[in-house]
Coordinates of N, CA and C in Angstrom, one line a residue:
M1 N -25.7 -19.5 7.9 CA -25.9 -19.1 6.5 C -25.6 -17.6 6.4
I2 N -25.0 -17.3 5.3 CA -24.8 -15.9 4.9 C -25.9 -15.4 4.0
S3 N -26.5 -14.3 4.4 CA -27.6 -13.8 3.7 C -27.1 -13.1 2.4
N4 N -28.0 -12.9 1.5 CA -27.6 -12.2 0.2 C -27.1 -10.7 0.6
Q5 N -27.7 -10.1 1.6 CA -27.3 -8.8 1.9 C -25.9 -8.8 2.5
Q6 N -25.5 -9.8 3.3 CA -24.2 -9.9 3.8 C -23.2 -10.1 2.7
Q7 N -23.5 -11.0 1.7 CA -22.7 -11.3 0.6 C -22.4 -10.0 -0.2
Q8 N -23.5 -9.2 -0.4 CA -23.3 -8.0 -1.2 C -22.4 -7.0 -0.5
A9 N -22.5 -7.0 0.9 CA -21.7 -6.0 1.7 C -20.2 -6.4 1.6
V10 N -20.0 -7.7 1.7 CA -18.6 -8.1 1.6 C -18.0 -7.9 0.2
D11 N -18.8 -8.2 -0.9 CA -18.4 -8.0 -2.2 C -18.1 -6.5 -2.5
S12 N -19.0 -5.7 -2.0 CA -18.9 -4.3 -2.2 C -17.6 -3.7 -1.6
A13 N -17.3 -4.2 -0.4 CA -16.1 -3.7 0.3 C -14.8 -4.1 -0.5
I14 N -14.9 -5.3 -1.1 CA -13.7 -5.8 -1.9 C -13.6 -5.0 -3.2
V15 N -14.7 -4.9 -4.0 CA -14.6 -4.3 -5.3 C -14.5 -2.8 -5.2
S16 N -14.9 -2.1 -4.1 CA -14.7 -0.7 -4.0 C -13.3 -0.3 -3.5
R17 N -12.5 -1.3 -3.1 CA -11.2 -0.9 -2.6 C -10.3 -0.5 -3.8
R18 N -9.7 0.6 -3.7 CA -8.7 1.0 -4.7 C -7.7 1.9 -4.0
S19 N -6.6 2.1 -4.7 CA -5.5 2.9 -4.1 C -5.8 4.4 -4.3
I20 N -6.0 5.0 -3.1 CA -6.4 6.4 -3.1 C -5.1 7.3 -2.9
R21 N -5.0 8.3 -3.7 CA -3.8 9.1 -3.7 C -4.0 10.6 -3.3
A22 N -5.1 10.8 -2.7 CA -5.4 12.2 -2.1 C -6.5 12.0 -1.0
F23 N -6.2 12.4 0.2 CA -7.1 12.2 1.3 C -7.5 13.6 1.9
L24 N -8.6 13.5 2.5 CA -9.1 14.6 3.3 C -8.4 14.7 4.7
P25 N -8.3 15.8 5.3 CA -7.6 15.9 6.6 C -8.5 15.4 7.8
T26 N -9.7 14.9 7.5 CA -10.6 14.4 8.5 C -9.9 13.3 9.3
P27 N -9.9 13.5 10.7 CA -9.2 12.5 11.5 C -10.0 11.2 11.5
V28 N -9.2 10.1 11.7 CA -9.8 8.8 11.9 C -9.7 8.5 13.4
E29 N -10.8 8.1 14.0 CA -10.8 7.8 15.4 C -9.9 6.6 15.8
R30 N -9.2 6.7 16.9 CA -8.3 5.6 17.3 C -9.1 4.3 17.4
E31 N -10.3 4.4 18.0 CA -11.1 3.1 18.1 C -11.4 2.5 16.8
D32 N -11.5 3.3 15.7 CA -11.8 2.7 14.4 C -10.5 2.0 13.9
I33 N -9.4 2.6 14.1 CA -8.1 2.0 13.7 C -7.9 0.7 14.4
E34 N -8.1 0.7 15.7 CA -7.9 -0.5 16.5 C -8.9 -1.6 16.1
A35 N -10.1 -1.2 15.8 CA -11.1 -2.2 15.4 C -10.7 -2.8 14.0
I36 N -10.2 -2.0 13.1 CA -9.8 -2.5 11.8 C -8.6 -3.5 12.0
L37 N -7.7 -3.1 12.8 CA -6.5 -4.0 13.0 C -6.9 -5.3 13.7
E38 N -7.8 -5.2 14.7 CA -8.3 -6.4 15.4 C -9.0 -7.4 14.5
V39 N -9.9 -6.9 13.7 CA -10.6 -7.8 12.8 C -9.7 -8.4 11.7
S40 N -8.7 -7.5 11.3 CA -7.8 -7.9 10.2 C -6.8 -9.0 10.7
A41 N -6.6 -9.0 12.0 CA -5.7 -10.1 12.6 C -6.3 -11.5 12.6
R42 N -7.5 -11.6 12.1 CA -8.1 -12.9 11.9 C -7.6 -13.5 10.6
A43 N -6.7 -12.8 9.9 CA -6.1 -13.4 8.7 C -5.5 -14.7 9.0
P44 N -5.5 -15.7 8.1 CA -4.8 -17.0 8.3 C -3.3 -16.8 8.3
S45 N -2.6 -17.6 9.1 CA -1.2 -17.7 9.0 C -0.8 -19.1 9.4
G46 N 0.3 -19.6 8.7 CA 0.7 -21.0 9.0 C 1.0 -21.2 10.4
T47 N 0.4 -22.3 11.0 CA 0.6 -22.6 12.4 C 0.3 -21.4 13.3
N48 N -0.5 -20.5 12.9 CA -1.0 -19.4 13.7 C 0.2 -18.5 14.1
I49 N 1.2 -18.4 13.2 CA 2.4 -17.6 13.6 C 2.1 -16.1 13.8
Q50 N 1.1 -15.6 13.0 CA 0.7 -14.2 13.0 C 1.9 -13.3 12.9
P51 N 2.5 -13.2 11.7 CA 3.8 -12.5 11.5 C 3.8 -11.0 11.5
W52 N 2.6 -10.4 11.5 CA 2.5 -9.0 11.3 C 2.8 -8.1 12.6
K53 N 3.5 -7.0 12.3 CA 3.7 -6.0 13.3 C 3.4 -4.6 12.6
V54 N 2.7 -3.7 13.4 CA 2.3 -2.5 12.8 C 2.6 -1.3 13.7
T55 N 3.1 -0.3 13.0 CA 3.3 1.0 13.7 C 2.3 2.0 13.1
V56 N 1.5 2.6 14.0 CA 0.4 3.5 13.5 C 1.0 4.9 13.8
L57 N 1.0 5.7 12.7 CA 1.5 7.1 12.8 C 0.4 8.1 12.5
T58 N 0.3 9.1 13.4 CA -0.6 10.2 13.2 C 0.2 11.5 13.7
G59 N -0.4 12.6 13.4 CA 0.1 13.9 14.0 C 1.6 14.1 13.7
D60 N 2.3 14.6 14.8 CA 3.7 14.9 14.7 C 4.6 13.7 14.3
A61 N 4.2 12.5 14.8 CA 5.0 11.3 14.5 C 5.0 11.1 13.0
K62 N 3.9 11.2 12.4 CA 3.8 11.0 11.0 C 4.6 12.0 10.2
E63 N 4.4 13.3 10.6 CA 5.1 14.4 10.0 C 6.6 14.2 10.1
R64 N 7.1 13.8 11.2 CA 8.6 13.6 11.4 C 9.1 12.6 10.4
L65 N 8.4 11.5 10.3 CA 8.9 10.4 9.4 C 8.8 10.9 8.0
S66 N 7.8 11.6 7.6 CA 7.7 12.1 6.2 C 8.8 13.1 5.9
A67 N 9.1 14.0 6.9 CA 10.1 15.0 6.7 C 11.5 14.4 6.5
A68 N 11.7 13.3 7.3 CA 13.0 12.7 7.3 C 13.3 12.0 5.9
I69 N 12.2 11.3 5.4 CA 12.4 10.7 4.1 C 12.5 11.7 3.0
L70 N 11.6 12.7 3.0 CA 11.6 13.6 1.9 C 12.9 14.4 1.8
A71 N 13.6 14.7 3.0 CA 14.8 15.4 3.0 C 15.9 14.6 2.2
V72 N 15.8 13.3 2.2 CA 16.7 12.5 1.4 C 16.2 12.3 0.0
Y73 N 14.9 12.0 -0.1 CA 14.3 11.8 -1.5 C 14.6 13.0 -2.4
G74 N 14.6 14.2 -1.8 CA 14.8 15.4 -2.6 C 16.2 15.6 -3.1
D75 N 17.1 14.8 -2.6 CA 18.5 14.9 -2.9 C 18.9 13.6 -3.7
K76 N 19.1 13.8 -5.0 CA 19.2 12.6 -5.9 C 20.4 11.7 -5.5
D77 N 21.5 12.3 -5.1 CA 22.7 11.5 -4.7 C 22.4 10.8 -3.4
A78 N 21.8 11.5 -2.5 CA 21.5 10.9 -1.2 C 20.5 9.8 -1.3
A79 N 19.5 10.0 -2.2 CA 18.5 8.9 -2.3 C 19.1 7.7 -3.0
A80 N 20.0 7.9 -3.9 CA 20.7 6.7 -4.5 C 21.4 5.8 -3.6
A81 N 21.7 6.3 -2.4 CA 22.4 5.4 -1.4 C 21.4 4.6 -0.6
H82 N 20.1 4.7 -0.9 CA 19.1 4.0 -0.2 C 18.5 3.0 -1.2
T83 N 18.5 1.7 -0.8 CA 18.0 0.7 -1.7 C 17.1 -0.3 -0.9
E84 N 16.2 -0.9 -1.6 CA 15.2 -1.8 -1.0 C 15.9 -3.1 -0.4
E85 N 15.3 -3.6 0.6 CA 15.9 -4.8 1.2 C 15.4 -6.1 0.5
Y86 N 14.3 -6.0 -0.2 CA 13.8 -7.1 -1.0 C 13.2 -6.6 -2.3
N87 N 13.2 -7.5 -3.3 CA 12.6 -7.2 -4.6 C 11.1 -7.3 -4.6
Y88 N 10.5 -6.2 -4.6 CA 9.0 -6.2 -4.7 C 8.6 -6.5 -6.2
Y89 N 9.3 -5.9 -7.1 CA 9.0 -6.1 -8.5 C 9.9 -7.1 -9.1
P90 N 9.6 -7.7 -10.3 CA 10.5 -8.7 -10.9 C 11.8 -8.0 -11.4
R91 N 12.8 -8.8 -11.4 CA 14.1 -8.3 -11.9 C 14.0 -8.1 -13.4
Q92 N 13.2 -8.9 -14.1 CA 13.0 -8.9 -15.5 C 11.6 -8.8 -15.8
W93 N 11.2 -7.7 -16.5 CA 9.8 -7.5 -16.9 C 9.5 -8.2 -18.2
V94 N 8.4 -8.9 -18.2 CA 7.9 -9.6 -19.4 C 6.4 -9.3 -19.5
S95 N 5.9 -9.7 -20.7 CA 4.5 -9.5 -21.0 C 3.7 -10.6 -20.3
P96 N 2.5 -10.3 -19.7 CA 1.7 -9.1 -19.9 C 2.0 -8.1 -18.7
F97 N 2.9 -8.4 -17.8 CA 3.1 -7.6 -16.6 C 3.6 -6.2 -16.9
I98 N 4.5 -6.1 -17.9 CA 5.1 -4.8 -18.2 C 4.1 -3.9 -18.8
E99 N 3.2 -4.4 -19.7 CA 2.1 -3.6 -20.3 C 1.2 -3.1 -19.2
R100 N 0.8 -4.0 -18.3 CA -0.1 -3.5 -17.2 C 0.5 -2.4 -16.3
R101 N 1.8 -2.6 -16.0 CA 2.5 -1.6 -15.2 C 2.5 -0.3 -15.9
R102 N 2.9 -0.3 -17.2 CA 3.0 1.0 -18.0 C 1.6 1.6 -18.1
K103 N 0.6 0.8 -18.3 CA -0.8 1.4 -18.5 C -1.2 2.1 -17.2
V104 N -1.1 1.5 -16.1 CA -1.6 2.1 -14.9 C -0.8 3.4 -14.6
G105 N 0.5 3.4 -14.8 CA 1.3 4.5 -14.6 C 0.9 5.7 -15.5
W106 N 0.8 5.4 -16.8 CA 0.5 6.5 -17.7 C -1.0 7.0 -17.6
D107 N -1.9 6.1 -17.2 CA -3.2 6.5 -16.9 C -3.3 7.5 -15.8
L108 N -2.5 7.2 -14.7 CA -2.5 8.1 -13.6 C -1.9 9.5 -14.0
Y109 N -0.7 9.4 -14.7 CA -0.1 10.7 -15.0 C -0.9 11.5 -16.0
A110 N -1.7 10.8 -16.9 CA -2.5 11.5 -17.8 C -3.6 12.3 -17.1
L111 N -4.2 11.7 -16.0 CA -5.2 12.4 -15.2 C -4.6 13.6 -14.6
L112 N -3.3 13.5 -14.2 CA -2.6 14.6 -13.5 C -2.0 15.6 -14.5
G113 N -2.1 15.4 -15.8 CA -1.6 16.3 -16.8 C -0.1 16.2 -16.9
L114 N 0.5 15.0 -16.5 CA 1.9 14.9 -16.6 C 2.3 14.1 -17.8
T115 N 3.3 14.6 -18.6 CA 3.8 14.0 -19.8 C 5.0 13.2 -19.5
R116 N 5.5 12.4 -20.5 CA 6.7 11.6 -20.3 C 7.9 12.5 -20.1
E117 N 7.9 13.7 -20.6 CA 9.0 14.7 -20.5 C 9.1 15.3 -19.1
D118 N 8.0 15.3 -18.4 CA 7.9 16.0 -17.1 C 8.4 15.1 -16.0
K119 N 9.7 14.9 -16.0 CA 10.4 14.1 -15.0 C 10.2 14.7 -13.6
A120 N 10.3 16.0 -13.5 CA 10.2 16.6 -12.2 C 8.8 16.4 -11.6
G121 N 7.8 16.5 -12.5 CA 6.4 16.4 -12.1 C 6.1 15.0 -11.6
M122 N 6.7 14.0 -12.3 CA 6.5 12.6 -11.9 C 7.2 12.3 -10.6
A123 N 8.4 12.9 -10.4 CA 9.1 12.7 -9.2 C 8.4 13.3 -8.0
A124 N 7.8 14.5 -8.2 CA 7.0 15.1 -7.2 C 5.8 14.3 -6.8
Q125 N 5.1 13.7 -7.8 CA 4.0 12.9 -7.5 C 4.4 11.6 -6.8
H126 N 5.5 11.0 -7.2 CA 6.0 9.8 -6.4 C 6.3 10.2 -5.0
G127 N 6.9 11.4 -4.8 CA 7.3 11.9 -3.5 C 6.1 12.0 -2.5
R128 N 4.9 12.2 -3.1 CA 3.7 12.3 -2.2 C 3.4 11.0 -1.5
N129 N 4.0 9.9 -1.9 CA 3.9 8.7 -1.2 C 4.4 8.9 0.3
Y130 N 5.5 9.6 0.4 CA 6.1 9.8 1.7 C 5.4 10.7 2.6
R131 N 4.4 11.3 2.1 CA 3.4 12.1 3.0 C 2.2 11.3 3.2
F132 N 2.2 10.0 2.8 CA 1.0 9.2 2.9 C -0.2 9.8 2.1
F133 N 0.2 10.6 1.1 CA -0.8 11.2 0.3 C -1.8 12.1 1.1
D134 N -1.2 12.7 2.2 CA -1.9 13.6 3.1 C -3.0 12.9 3.9
A135 N -2.9 11.6 4.0 CA -3.9 10.9 4.9 C -3.6 11.2 6.3
P136 N -4.5 11.2 7.2 CA -4.3 11.5 8.6 C -3.6 10.4 9.3
V137 N -3.6 9.2 8.7 CA -3.0 8.0 9.4 C -2.0 7.3 8.4
G138 N -0.9 7.1 8.9 CA 0.1 6.3 8.2 C 0.4 5.0 8.9
L139 N 0.5 3.9 8.2 CA 0.8 2.6 8.8 C 2.1 2.1 8.2
I140 N 3.0 1.6 9.1 CA 4.2 1.0 8.6 C 4.2 -0.4 9.1
F141 N 4.4 -1.4 8.2 CA 4.3 -2.8 8.5 C 5.7 -3.4 8.5
T142 N 6.0 -4.2 9.5 CA 7.3 -4.8 9.6 C 7.1 -6.3 9.9
I143 N 8.2 -7.1 9.7 CA 8.1 -8.5 9.9 C 9.5 -9.0 10.4
D144 N 9.5 -10.0 11.3 CA 10.8 -10.5 11.8 C 11.6 -11.1 10.6
R145 N 12.9 -10.8 10.6 CA 13.7 -11.3 9.5 C 13.9 -12.9 9.5
V146 N 13.6 -13.5 10.7 CA 13.8 -14.9 10.8 C 12.7 -15.7 10.0
L147 N 11.6 -15.0 9.7 CA 10.5 -15.6 9.0 C 10.7 -15.7 7.5
E148 N 10.1 -16.7 6.9 CA 10.3 -17.1 5.5 C 9.2 -16.7 4.6
Q149 N 9.3 -17.1 3.4 CA 8.3 -16.7 2.4 C 6.9 -17.0 2.7
G150 N 6.6 -18.1 3.4 CA 5.2 -18.4 3.7 C 4.6 -17.3 4.6
S151 N 5.4 -16.8 5.5 CA 4.9 -15.8 6.4 C 4.6 -14.5 5.7
W152 N 5.4 -14.2 4.6 CA 5.1 -13.1 3.7 C 3.8 -13.2 3.0
L153 N 3.5 -14.5 2.6 CA 2.2 -14.7 2.0 C 1.0 -14.5 3.0
D154 N 1.2 -14.9 4.2 CA 0.3 -14.7 5.3 C 0.1 -13.2 5.5
Y155 N 1.2 -12.4 5.4 CA 1.2 -11.0 5.6 C 0.3 -10.3 4.6
G156 N 0.3 -10.8 3.4 CA -0.5 -10.2 2.3 C -2.0 -10.3 2.6
M157 N -2.4 -11.4 3.2 CA -3.8 -11.6 3.6 C -4.2 -10.7 4.7
F158 N -3.3 -10.4 5.6 CA -3.5 -9.4 6.7 C -3.7 -8.0 6.1
L159 N -2.8 -7.7 5.2 CA -2.9 -6.3 4.5 C -4.2 -6.2 3.8
Q160 N -4.6 -7.2 3.0 CA -5.9 -7.2 2.3 C -7.1 -7.0 3.3
N161 N -7.0 -7.7 4.4 CA -8.1 -7.6 5.4 C -8.2 -6.1 5.9
I162 N -7.1 -5.5 6.1 CA -7.1 -4.1 6.6 C -7.8 -3.2 5.5
M163 N -7.5 -3.4 4.3 CA -8.0 -2.6 3.2 C -9.5 -2.8 3.1
V164 N -9.9 -4.0 3.2 CA -11.4 -4.4 3.1 C -12.1 -3.9 4.3
A165 N -11.5 -4.1 5.5 CA -12.2 -3.7 6.7 C -12.3 -2.2 6.8
A166 N -11.3 -1.5 6.2 CA -11.4 0.0 6.1 C -12.6 0.4 5.2
R167 N -12.7 -0.2 4.1 CA -13.9 0.1 3.2 C -15.2 -0.2 3.9
G168 N -15.3 -1.2 4.7 CA -16.5 -1.5 5.4 C -16.9 -0.4 6.4
R169 N -15.9 0.5 6.7 CA -16.2 1.6 7.6 C -16.2 2.9 6.9
G170 N -16.2 2.9 5.6 CA -16.2 4.1 4.8 C -14.9 4.8 4.7
L171 N -13.8 4.1 5.0 CA -12.5 4.6 4.9 C -11.8 4.1 3.7
D172 N -10.7 4.7 3.3 CA -9.9 4.3 2.1 C -8.5 4.1 2.5
T173 N -7.7 3.5 1.6 CA -6.3 3.2 1.8 C -5.5 3.3 0.6
C174 N -4.2 3.3 0.7 CA -3.3 3.1 -0.4 C -2.1 2.3 0.1
P175 N -1.9 1.1 -0.3 CA -0.8 0.3 0.1 C 0.5 0.8 -0.6
Q176 N 1.6 0.9 0.1 CA 2.7 1.7 -0.5 C 4.0 0.9 -0.3
A177 N 4.5 0.3 -1.4 CA 5.8 -0.4 -1.4 C 6.9 0.7 -1.5
A178 N 6.6 1.9 -1.9 CA 7.6 2.9 -2.0 C 8.4 3.1 -0.8
F179 N 7.8 2.9 0.4 CA 8.6 3.1 1.6 C 9.8 2.2 1.8
T180 N 9.8 1.0 1.1 CA 10.8 0.0 1.4 C 12.2 0.6 1.0
Q181 N 12.3 1.5 0.0 CA 13.6 2.1 -0.3 C 14.3 2.7 0.9
F182 N 13.5 3.3 1.7 CA 14.0 4.1 2.8 C 13.9 3.4 4.2
H183 N 14.1 2.1 4.1 CA 13.9 1.3 5.4 C 14.8 1.7 6.5
R184 N 16.0 2.2 6.1 CA 17.0 2.6 7.1 C 16.5 3.8 7.9
I185 N 16.0 4.8 7.1 CA 15.4 6.0 7.8 C 14.2 5.6 8.6
I186 N 13.4 4.7 8.1 CA 12.2 4.3 8.9 C 12.6 3.6 10.2
A187 N 13.6 2.7 10.1 CA 14.1 2.0 11.3 C 14.6 3.0 12.3
E188 N 15.3 4.0 11.9 CA 15.8 5.0 12.8 C 14.7 5.8 13.4
Q189 N 13.8 6.3 12.6 CA 12.8 7.2 13.1 C 11.8 6.5 14.0
L190 N 11.6 5.2 13.8 CA 10.6 4.5 14.6 C 11.2 3.6 15.6
S191 N 12.6 3.6 15.7 CA 13.3 2.8 16.7 C 13.0 1.3 16.5
L192 N 13.0 0.9 15.3 CA 12.7 -0.5 15.0 C 13.9 -1.4 15.4
P193 N 13.7 -2.6 15.9 CA 14.8 -3.4 16.3 C 15.5 -4.0 15.0
A194 N 16.7 -4.3 15.1 CA 17.5 -4.8 13.9 C 16.9 -6.1 13.4
S195 N 16.1 -6.8 14.2 CA 15.5 -8.1 13.8 C 14.3 -7.9 12.9
E196 N 13.9 -6.7 12.6 CA 12.7 -6.5 11.8 C 13.0 -5.8 10.5
T197 N 12.3 -6.2 9.5 CA 12.4 -5.5 8.2 C 11.1 -4.9 7.8
V198 N 11.2 -3.8 7.0 CA 10.0 -3.1 6.6 C 9.4 -3.8 5.4
V199 N 8.1 -4.1 5.6 CA 7.3 -4.8 4.5 C 6.8 -3.7 3.5
C200 N 6.1 -2.7 4.0 CA 5.5 -1.7 3.2 C 4.9 -0.6 4.1
G201 N 4.3 0.4 3.6 CA 3.5 1.4 4.3 C 2.1 1.4 3.8
M202 N 1.2 2.1 4.4 CA -0.1 2.2 3.9 C -0.7 3.5 4.5
A203 N -1.4 4.3 3.6 CA -2.2 5.5 4.0 C -3.6 5.0 4.3
L204 N -4.1 5.7 5.3 CA -5.5 5.4 5.8 C -6.2 6.6 6.1
G205 N -7.4 6.8 5.5 CA -8.2 8.0 5.8 C -9.4 8.0 4.9
Y206 N -10.0 9.2 4.8 CA -11.2 9.5 4.0 C -10.7 10.1 2.6
A207 N -11.1 9.4 1.5 CA -10.7 9.9 0.2 C -11.3 11.3 -0.1
D208 N -10.4 12.1 -0.7 CA -10.9 13.4 -1.3 C -11.3 13.1 -2.7
L209 N -12.6 12.9 -2.9 CA -13.2 12.5 -4.2 C -13.2 13.7 -5.2
E210 N -12.8 14.8 -4.8 CA -12.7 15.9 -5.7 C -11.4 16.0 -6.4
K211 N -10.5 15.2 -6.0 CA -9.1 15.2 -6.6 C -9.2 14.2 -7.8
I212 N -8.6 14.7 -8.9 CA -8.7 14.0 -10.2 C -8.1 12.6 -10.1
E213 N -7.0 12.5 -9.3 CA -6.2 11.2 -9.3 C -7.1 10.1 -8.7
N214 N -8.1 10.5 -7.9 CA -8.9 9.4 -7.3 C -10.0 8.9 -8.2
S215 N -10.1 9.5 -9.4 CA -11.0 8.9 -10.4 C -10.4 7.7 -11.1
L216 N -9.2 7.4 -10.9 CA -8.6 6.3 -11.6 C -9.1 5.0 -11.1
I217 N -9.7 4.2 -12.1 CA -10.1 2.9 -11.8 C -9.3 1.9 -12.7
T218 N -8.5 1.1 -12.0 CA -7.6 0.2 -12.8 C -8.4 -0.9 -13.4
E219 N -7.9 -1.4 -14.5 CA -8.6 -2.5 -15.2 C -8.1 -3.8 -14.5
R220 N -9.0 -4.8 -14.6 CA -8.7 -6.2 -14.2 C -9.0 -7.2 -15.3
A221 N -8.1 -8.2 -15.4 CA -8.3 -9.2 -16.4 C -9.6 -10.0 -16.0
S222 N -10.2 -10.5 -17.0 CA -11.4 -11.3 -16.8 C -11.0 -12.7 -16.2
V223 N -12.0 -13.3 -15.6 CA -11.7 -14.7 -15.0 C -11.2 -15.6 -16.1
T224 N -11.7 -15.5 -17.3 CA -11.3 -16.4 -18.4 C -9.8 -16.3 -18.7
E225 N -9.2 -15.1 -18.3 CA -7.8 -14.9 -18.7 C -6.9 -15.5 -17.7
F226 N -7.3 -15.8 -16.4 CA -6.4 -16.3 -15.5 C -6.8 -17.6 -14.7
V227 N -8.0 -18.1 -15.2 CA -8.5 -19.3 -14.5 C -8.7 -20.4 -15.5
R228 N -8.5 -21.6 -15.1 CA -8.9 -22.8 -15.9 C -9.5 -23.8 -15.0
F229 N -10.6 -24.4 -15.5 CA -11.4 -25.4 -14.8 C -11.1 -26.8 -15.3
L230 N -10.7 -27.7 -14.5 CA -10.5 -29.1 -14.9 C -11.5 -30.0 -14.2
E231 N -12.1 -30.8 -15.0 CA -13.1 -31.8 -14.4 C -12.7 -33.2 -14.7

């Protein structure tokens, strides 16, 4: 039996998870990282395939990857030569998804004092992704190319486990699809085999709660908007 206290702890870890975009420099102990990944690997996967592969970056290794990506990101022409290997977002935006996307974007930029005209400011903010928002730990997730859509669904459950397990330890995260654009640089820097593709990145660390961007709480649709019960 699960006690009420256990239920509340699990629920709290889930609902307190949010994308943190400014971290403290406080180190995260390696044993904590390993514990998070170990418990997260209990995620379900079809026929127990366990499709996830993780590269953990700290210190100089993280800085080298960030520097390599930012050197290209800062050059508009060079950046244009780098494209994603898979479509994370829809090819055609329709309602209500486009409205939700716009709202979260403008809510964040408003907190940061960025207007629609400040393209440089928005680009700089986006570029902070590639520094893992100054988190002490960066994670890069890869998957074997031979695997199909079902394994990507399994991968999502693994990623969610990491974020919830981190919250259970007082840590925060930011999952980052932004890294997929620069998969060729990542593959070179991390010596990834050609058989693997980059799924996403993730920042891990302790949130800097004094930073205004971390006050953003995204809205969620009510259960009545996305659920129907049939009897």
